[in-house]
PDB file of N, CA and C in Angstrom:
ATOM      1  N   MET K   1      14.082   4.519  -6.422  1.00  0.00           N
ATOM      2  CA  MET K   1      14.688   3.305  -6.932  1.00  0.00           C
ATOM      3  C   MET K   1      14.022   2.133  -6.216  1.00  0.00           C
ATOM      4  N   ILE K   2      13.527   1.213  -7.001  1.00  0.00           N
ATOM      5  CA  ILE K   2      12.859   0.026  -6.476  1.00  0.00           C
ATOM      6  C   ILE K   2      13.701  -1.196  -6.837  1.00  0.00           C
ATOM      7  N   GLN K   3      13.969  -2.047  -5.867  1.00  0.00           N
ATOM      8  CA  GLN K   3      14.658  -3.306  -6.134  1.00  0.00           C
ATOM      9  C   GLN K   3      13.598  -4.396  -6.186  1.00  0.00           C
ATOM     10  N   THR K   4      13.622  -5.184  -7.254  1.00  0.00           N
ATOM     11  CA  THR K   4      12.567  -6.161  -7.510  1.00  0.00           C
ATOM     12  C   THR K   4      13.155  -7.559  -7.681  1.00  0.00           C
ATOM     13  N   PHE K   5      12.524  -8.542  -7.032  1.00  0.00           N
ATOM     14  CA  PHE K   5      12.931  -9.940  -7.196  1.00  0.00           C
ATOM     15  C   PHE K   5      11.999 -10.585  -8.207  1.00  0.00           C
ATOM     16  N   VAL K   6      12.575 -11.068  -9.309  1.00  0.00           N
ATOM     17  CA  VAL K   6      11.811 -11.692 -10.391  1.00  0.00           C
ATOM     18  C   VAL K   6      12.210 -13.165 -10.460  1.00  0.00           C
ATOM     19  N   ASP K   7      11.197 -14.045 -10.444  1.00  0.00           N
ATOM     20  CA  ASP K   7      11.499 -15.482 -10.479  1.00  0.00           C
ATOM     21  C   ASP K   7      11.813 -15.946 -11.899  1.00  0.00           C
ATOM     22  N   GLU K   8      12.145 -17.230 -12.027  1.00  0.00           N
ATOM     23  CA  GLU K   8      12.567 -17.781 -13.321  1.00  0.00           C
ATOM     24  C   GLU K   8      11.471 -17.761 -14.374  1.00  0.00           C
ATOM     25  N   LYS K   9      10.224 -17.539 -13.967  1.00  0.00           N
ATOM     26  CA  LYS K   9       9.115 -17.457 -14.920  1.00  0.00           C
ATOM     27  C   LYS K   9       8.777 -16.016 -15.297  1.00  0.00           C
ATOM     28  N   GLY K  10       9.491 -15.041 -14.709  1.00  0.00           N
ATOM     29  CA  GLY K  10       9.266 -13.638 -15.023  1.00  0.00           C
ATOM     30  C   GLY K  10       8.249 -12.955 -14.133  1.00  0.00           C
ATOM     31  N   HIS K  11       7.844 -13.615 -13.044  1.00  0.00           N
ATOM     32  CA  HIS K  11       6.865 -13.036 -12.123  1.00  0.00           C
ATOM     33  C   HIS K  11       7.560 -12.326 -10.962  1.00  0.00           C
ATOM     34  N   VAL K  12       7.004 -11.189 -10.557  1.00  0.00           N
ATOM     35  CA  VAL K  12       7.529 -10.441  -9.414  1.00  0.00           C
ATOM     36  C   VAL K  12       7.177 -11.185  -8.133  1.00  0.00           C
ATOM     37  N   GLN K  13       8.184 -11.484  -7.322  1.00  0.00           N
ATOM     38  CA  GLN K  13       7.974 -12.204  -6.071  1.00  0.00           C
ATOM     39  C   GLN K  13       8.267 -11.348  -4.844  1.00  0.00           C
ATOM     40  N   GLY K  14       8.887 -10.198  -5.032  1.00  0.00           N
ATOM     41  CA  GLY K  14       9.181  -9.322  -3.902  1.00  0.00           C
ATOM     42  C   GLY K  14       9.817  -8.038  -4.381  1.00  0.00           C
ATOM     43  N   MET K  15       9.787  -7.026  -3.531  1.00  0.00           N
ATOM     44  CA  MET K  15      10.430  -5.761  -3.877  1.00  0.00           C
ATOM     45  C   MET K  15      10.645  -4.923  -2.637  1.00  0.00           C
ATOM     46  N   SER K  16      11.549  -3.962  -2.761  1.00  0.00           N
ATOM     47  CA  SER K  16      11.785  -3.021  -1.676  1.00  0.00           C
ATOM     48  C   SER K  16      12.148  -1.671  -2.277  1.00  0.00           C
ATOM     49  N   VAL K  17      11.796  -0.621  -1.554  1.00  0.00           N
ATOM     50  CA  VAL K  17      12.106   0.739  -1.982  1.00  0.00           C
ATOM     51  C   VAL K  17      13.512   1.068  -1.490  1.00  0.00           C
ATOM     52  N   LEU K  18      14.423   1.331  -2.415  1.00  0.00           N
ATOM     53  CA  LEU K  18      15.781   1.713  -2.040  1.00  0.00           C
ATOM     54  C   LEU K  18      15.873   3.209  -1.808  1.00  0.00           C
ATOM     55  N   LYS K  19      15.159   3.967  -2.637  1.00  0.00           N
ATOM     56  CA  LYS K  19      15.118   5.420  -2.502  1.00  0.00           C
ATOM     57  C   LYS K  19      13.764   5.865  -3.020  1.00  0.00           C
ATOM     58  N   GLY K  20      12.993   6.526  -2.182  1.00  0.00           N
ATOM     59  CA  GLY K  20      11.656   6.928  -2.588  1.00  0.00           C
ATOM     60  C   GLY K  20      11.244   8.239  -1.956  1.00  0.00           C
ATOM     61  N   ILE K  21       9.972   8.557  -2.105  1.00  0.00           N
ATOM     62  CA  ILE K  21       9.391   9.769  -1.527  1.00  0.00           C
ATOM     63  C   ILE K  21       8.290   9.325  -0.579  1.00  0.00           C
ATOM     64  N   SER K  22       8.532   9.481   0.708  1.00  0.00           N
ATOM     65  CA  SER K  22       7.592   9.006   1.725  1.00  0.00           C
ATOM     66  C   SER K  22       6.321   9.841   1.780  1.00  0.00           C
ATOM     67  N   ASN K  23       5.244   9.202   2.198  1.00  0.00           N
ATOM     68  CA  ASN K  23       3.960   9.853   2.493  1.00  0.00           C
ATOM     69  C   ASN K  23       3.354  10.603   1.312  1.00  0.00           C
ATOM     70  N   THR K  24       3.596  10.130   0.098  1.00  0.00           N
ATOM     71  CA  THR K  24       3.021  10.783  -1.081  1.00  0.00           C
ATOM     72  C   THR K  24       2.145   9.835  -1.886  1.00  0.00           C
ATOM     73  N   GLY K  25       2.273   8.541  -1.633  1.00  0.00           N
ATOM     74  CA  GLY K  25       1.562   7.548  -2.421  1.00  0.00           C
ATOM     75  C   GLY K  25       2.310   7.150  -3.684  1.00  0.00           C
ATOM     76  N   LEU K  26       3.411   7.848  -3.988  1.00  0.00           N
ATOM     77  CA  LEU K  26       4.160   7.544  -5.212  1.00  0.00           C
ATOM     78  C   LEU K  26       4.870   6.196  -5.116  1.00  0.00           C
ATOM     79  N   ASN K  27       5.451   5.893  -3.964  1.00  0.00           N
ATOM     80  CA  ASN K  27       6.118   4.587  -3.796  1.00  0.00           C
ATOM     81  C   ASN K  27       5.128   3.454  -4.033  1.00  0.00           C
ATOM     82  N   GLU K  28       3.951   3.592  -3.449  1.00  0.00           N
ATOM     83  CA  GLU K  28       2.925   2.558  -3.578  1.00  0.00           C
ATOM     84  C   GLU K  28       2.453   2.420  -5.023  1.00  0.00           C
ATOM     85  N   ALA K  29       2.311   3.555  -5.721  1.00  0.00           N
ATOM     86  CA  ALA K  29       1.881   3.527  -7.123  1.00  0.00           C
ATOM     87  C   ALA K  29       2.903   2.797  -7.992  1.00  0.00           C
ATOM     88  N   VAL K  30       4.174   3.062  -7.750  1.00  0.00           N
ATOM     89  CA  VAL K  30       5.232   2.391  -8.511  1.00  0.00           C
ATOM     90  C   VAL K  30       5.223   0.897  -8.223  1.00  0.00           C
ATOM     91  N   MET K  31       5.094   0.523  -6.955  1.00  0.00           N
ATOM     92  CA  MET K  31       5.098  -0.891  -6.591  1.00  0.00           C
ATOM     93  C   MET K  31       3.905  -1.620  -7.204  1.00  0.00           C
ATOM     94  N   THR K  32       2.749  -0.974  -7.239  1.00  0.00           N
ATOM     95  CA  THR K  32       1.569  -1.574  -7.865  1.00  0.00           C
ATOM     96  C   THR K  32       1.814  -1.806  -9.356  1.00  0.00           C
ATOM     97  N   ALA K  33       2.389  -0.816 -10.029  1.00  0.00           N
ATOM     98  CA  ALA K  33       2.665  -0.946 -11.465  1.00  0.00           C
ATOM     99  C   ALA K  33       3.677  -2.060 -11.731  1.00  0.00           C
ATOM    100  N   ILE K  34       4.723  -2.135 -10.913  1.00  0.00           N
ATOM    101  CA  ILE K  34       5.741  -3.172 -11.113  1.00  0.00           C
ATOM    102  C   ILE K  34       5.154  -4.556 -10.860  1.00  0.00           C
ATOM    103  N   LYS K  35       4.283  -4.695  -9.861  1.00  0.00           N
ATOM    104  CA  LYS K  35       3.663  -5.994  -9.565  1.00  0.00           C
ATOM    105  C   LYS K  35       2.847  -6.510 -10.749  1.00  0.00           C
ATOM    106  N   MET K  36       2.287  -5.604 -11.555  1.00  0.00           N
ATOM    107  CA  MET K  36       1.463  -5.995 -12.697  1.00  0.00           C
ATOM    108  C   MET K  36       2.294  -6.305 -13.943  1.00  0.00           C
ATOM    109  N   THR K  37       3.597  -6.059 -13.877  1.00  0.00           N
ATOM    110  CA  THR K  37       4.473  -6.257 -15.024  1.00  0.00           C
ATOM    111  C   THR K  37       4.931  -7.704 -15.118  1.00  0.00           C
ATOM    112  N   LYS K  38       4.918  -8.247 -16.329  1.00  0.00           N
ATOM    113  CA  LYS K  38       5.470  -9.582 -16.593  1.00  0.00           C
ATOM    114  C   LYS K  38       6.832  -9.358 -17.226  1.00  0.00           C
ATOM    115  N   PHE K  39       7.871  -9.821 -16.564  1.00  0.00           N
ATOM    116  CA  PHE K  39       9.231  -9.644 -17.049  1.00  0.00           C
ATOM    117  C   PHE K  39       9.672 -10.842 -17.880  1.00  0.00           C
ATOM    118  N   LYS K  40      10.623 -10.614 -18.756  1.00  0.00           N
ATOM    119  CA  LYS K  40      11.249 -11.702 -19.500  1.00  0.00           C
ATOM    120  C   LYS K  40      12.214 -12.406 -18.546  1.00  0.00           C
ATOM    121  N   SER K  41      12.235 -13.711 -18.575  1.00  0.00           N
ATOM    122  CA  SER K  41      13.091 -14.486 -17.673  1.00  0.00           C
ATOM    123  C   SER K  41      14.565 -14.159 -17.891  1.00  0.00           C
ATOM    124  N   ALA K  42      15.298 -14.038 -16.788  1.00  0.00           N
ATOM    125  CA  ALA K  42      16.751 -13.890 -16.872  1.00  0.00           C
ATOM    126  C   ALA K  42      17.339 -15.258 -17.198  1.00  0.00           C
ATOM    127  N   LYS K  43      18.439 -15.257 -17.917  1.00  0.00           N
ATOM    128  CA  LYS K  43      19.073 -16.523 -18.317  1.00  0.00           C
ATOM    129  C   LYS K  43      20.516 -16.560 -17.830  1.00  0.00           C
ATOM    130  N   GLN K  44      20.917 -17.729 -17.375  1.00  0.00           N
ATOM    131  CA  GLN K  44      22.309 -17.983 -17.030  1.00  0.00           C
ATOM    132  C   GLN K  44      22.652 -19.366 -17.576  1.00  0.00           C
ATOM    133  N   LEU K  45      23.667 -19.422 -18.417  1.00  0.00           N
ATOM    134  CA  LEU K  45      24.030 -20.670 -19.098  1.00  0.00           C
ATOM    135  C   LEU K  45      22.826 -21.293 -19.798  1.00  0.00           C
ATOM    136  N   ASN K  46      22.050 -20.419 -20.450  1.00  0.00           N
ATOM    137  CA  ASN K  46      20.879 -20.822 -21.238  1.00  0.00           C
ATOM    138  C   ASN K  46      19.750 -21.429 -20.400  1.00  0.00           C
ATOM    139  N   ARG K  47      19.729 -21.127 -19.105  1.00  0.00           N
ATOM    140  CA  ARG K  47      18.697 -21.633 -18.201  1.00  0.00           C
ATOM    141  C   ARG K  47      18.045 -20.460 -17.477  1.00  0.00           C
ATOM    142  N   ALA K  48      16.723 -20.475 -17.336  1.00  0.00           N
ATOM    143  CA  ALA K  48      16.011 -19.405 -16.633  1.00  0.00           C
ATOM    144  C   ALA K  48      16.380 -19.429 -15.153  1.00  0.00           C
ATOM    145  N   VAL K  49      16.632 -18.231 -14.590  1.00  0.00           N
ATOM    146  CA  VAL K  49      17.029 -18.117 -13.185  1.00  0.00           C
ATOM    147  C   VAL K  49      16.275 -16.967 -12.516  1.00  0.00           C
ATOM    148  N   ASP K  50      16.209 -17.022 -11.175  1.00  0.00           N
ATOM    149  CA  ASP K  50      15.681 -15.913 -10.385  1.00  0.00           C
ATOM    150  C   ASP K  50      16.712 -14.786 -10.393  1.00  0.00           C
ATOM    151  N   VAL K  51      16.242 -13.546 -10.258  1.00  0.00           N
ATOM    152  CA  VAL K  51      17.172 -12.418 -10.281  1.00  0.00           C
ATOM    153  C   VAL K  51      16.589 -11.218  -9.533  1.00  0.00           C
ATOM    154  N   TRP K  52      17.467 -10.440  -8.899  1.00  0.00           N
ATOM    155  CA  TRP K  52      17.103  -9.142  -8.337  1.00  0.00           C
ATOM    156  C   TRP K  52      17.451  -8.094  -9.381  1.00  0.00           C
ATOM    157  N   ILE K  53      16.540  -7.161  -9.647  1.00  0.00           N
ATOM    158  CA  ILE K  53      16.822  -6.062 -10.572  1.00  0.00           C
ATOM    159  C   ILE K  53      16.495  -4.744  -9.885  1.00  0.00           C
ATOM    160  N   SER K  54      17.161  -3.687 -10.308  1.00  0.00           N
ATOM    161  CA  SER K  54      16.882  -2.348  -9.790  1.00  0.00           C
ATOM    162  C   SER K  54      16.119  -1.578 -10.849  1.00  0.00           C
ATOM    163  N   ASN K  55      15.017  -0.961 -10.434  1.00  0.00           N
ATOM    164  CA  ASN K  55      14.168  -0.202 -11.343  1.00  0.00           C
ATOM    165  C   ASN K  55      14.220   1.273 -10.973  1.00  0.00           C
ATOM    166  N   PRO K  56      14.955   2.099 -11.736  1.00  0.00           N
ATOM    167  CA  PRO K  56      14.904   3.534 -11.477  1.00  0.00           C
ATOM    168  C   PRO K  56      13.567   4.085 -11.969  1.00  0.00           C
ATOM    169  N   VAL K  57      12.975   4.983 -11.209  1.00  0.00           N
ATOM    170  CA  VAL K  57      11.675   5.560 -11.565  1.00  0.00           C
ATOM    171  C   VAL K  57      11.780   7.074 -11.459  1.00  0.00           C
ATOM    172  N   ASN K  58      11.336   7.767 -12.493  1.00  0.00           N
ATOM    173  CA  ASN K  58      11.333   9.230 -12.494  1.00  0.00           C
ATOM    174  C   ASN K  58       9.908   9.726 -12.658  1.00  0.00           C
ATOM    175  N   PHE K  59       9.530  10.703 -11.843  1.00  0.00           N
ATOM    176  CA  PHE K  59       8.221  11.332 -11.956  1.00  0.00           C
ATOM    177  C   PHE K  59       8.400  12.748 -12.467  1.00  0.00           C
ATOM    178  N   GLN K  60       7.450  13.167 -13.297  1.00  0.00           N
ATOM    179  CA  GLN K  60       7.450  14.535 -13.788  1.00  0.00           C
ATOM    180  C   GLN K  60       6.087  15.129 -13.483  1.00  0.00           C
ATOM    181  N   LEU K  61       6.071  16.228 -12.744  1.00  0.00           N
ATOM    182  CA  LEU K  61       4.823  16.905 -12.417  1.00  0.00           C
ATOM    183  C   LEU K  61       4.588  18.010 -13.432  1.00  0.00           C
ATOM    184  N   ASN K  62       3.461  17.971 -14.098  1.00  0.00           N
ATOM    185  CA  ASN K  62       3.124  18.979 -15.102  1.00  0.00           C
ATOM    186  C   ASN K  62       2.201  20.025 -14.506  1.00  0.00           C
ATOM    187  N   GLY K  63       2.356  21.255 -14.941  1.00  0.00           N
ATOM    188  CA  GLY K  63       1.459  22.320 -14.517  1.00  0.00           C
ATOM    189  C   GLY K  63       1.843  22.988 -13.209  1.00  0.00           C
ATOM    190  N   TYR K  64       3.065  22.790 -12.752  1.00  0.00           N
ATOM    191  CA  TYR K  64       3.505  23.432 -11.502  1.00  0.00           C
ATOM    192  C   TYR K  64       4.668  24.335 -11.746  1.00  0.00           C
TER     193      TYR K  64
END
C-alpha cells in the first residue's frame, strides 16, 4: 500500500510505503510508476485541492 500526496494540478509531490515488500525492488518499481502518473485533480466545493490518496498494489508472479 502506497500513500501518495497529489497537488491541486494532479502532480505527485510525495509518497510513502505503508505496507510493502522490503529488499525486492518492488516498492521502488511501484513508486517509480506512480511518480509518472498524472492524476485528475481532487475537487472540494468545485475548487482543485491537494489530497493524500492510498494506492493498493497487487503483484502476481507467473510461472512459479
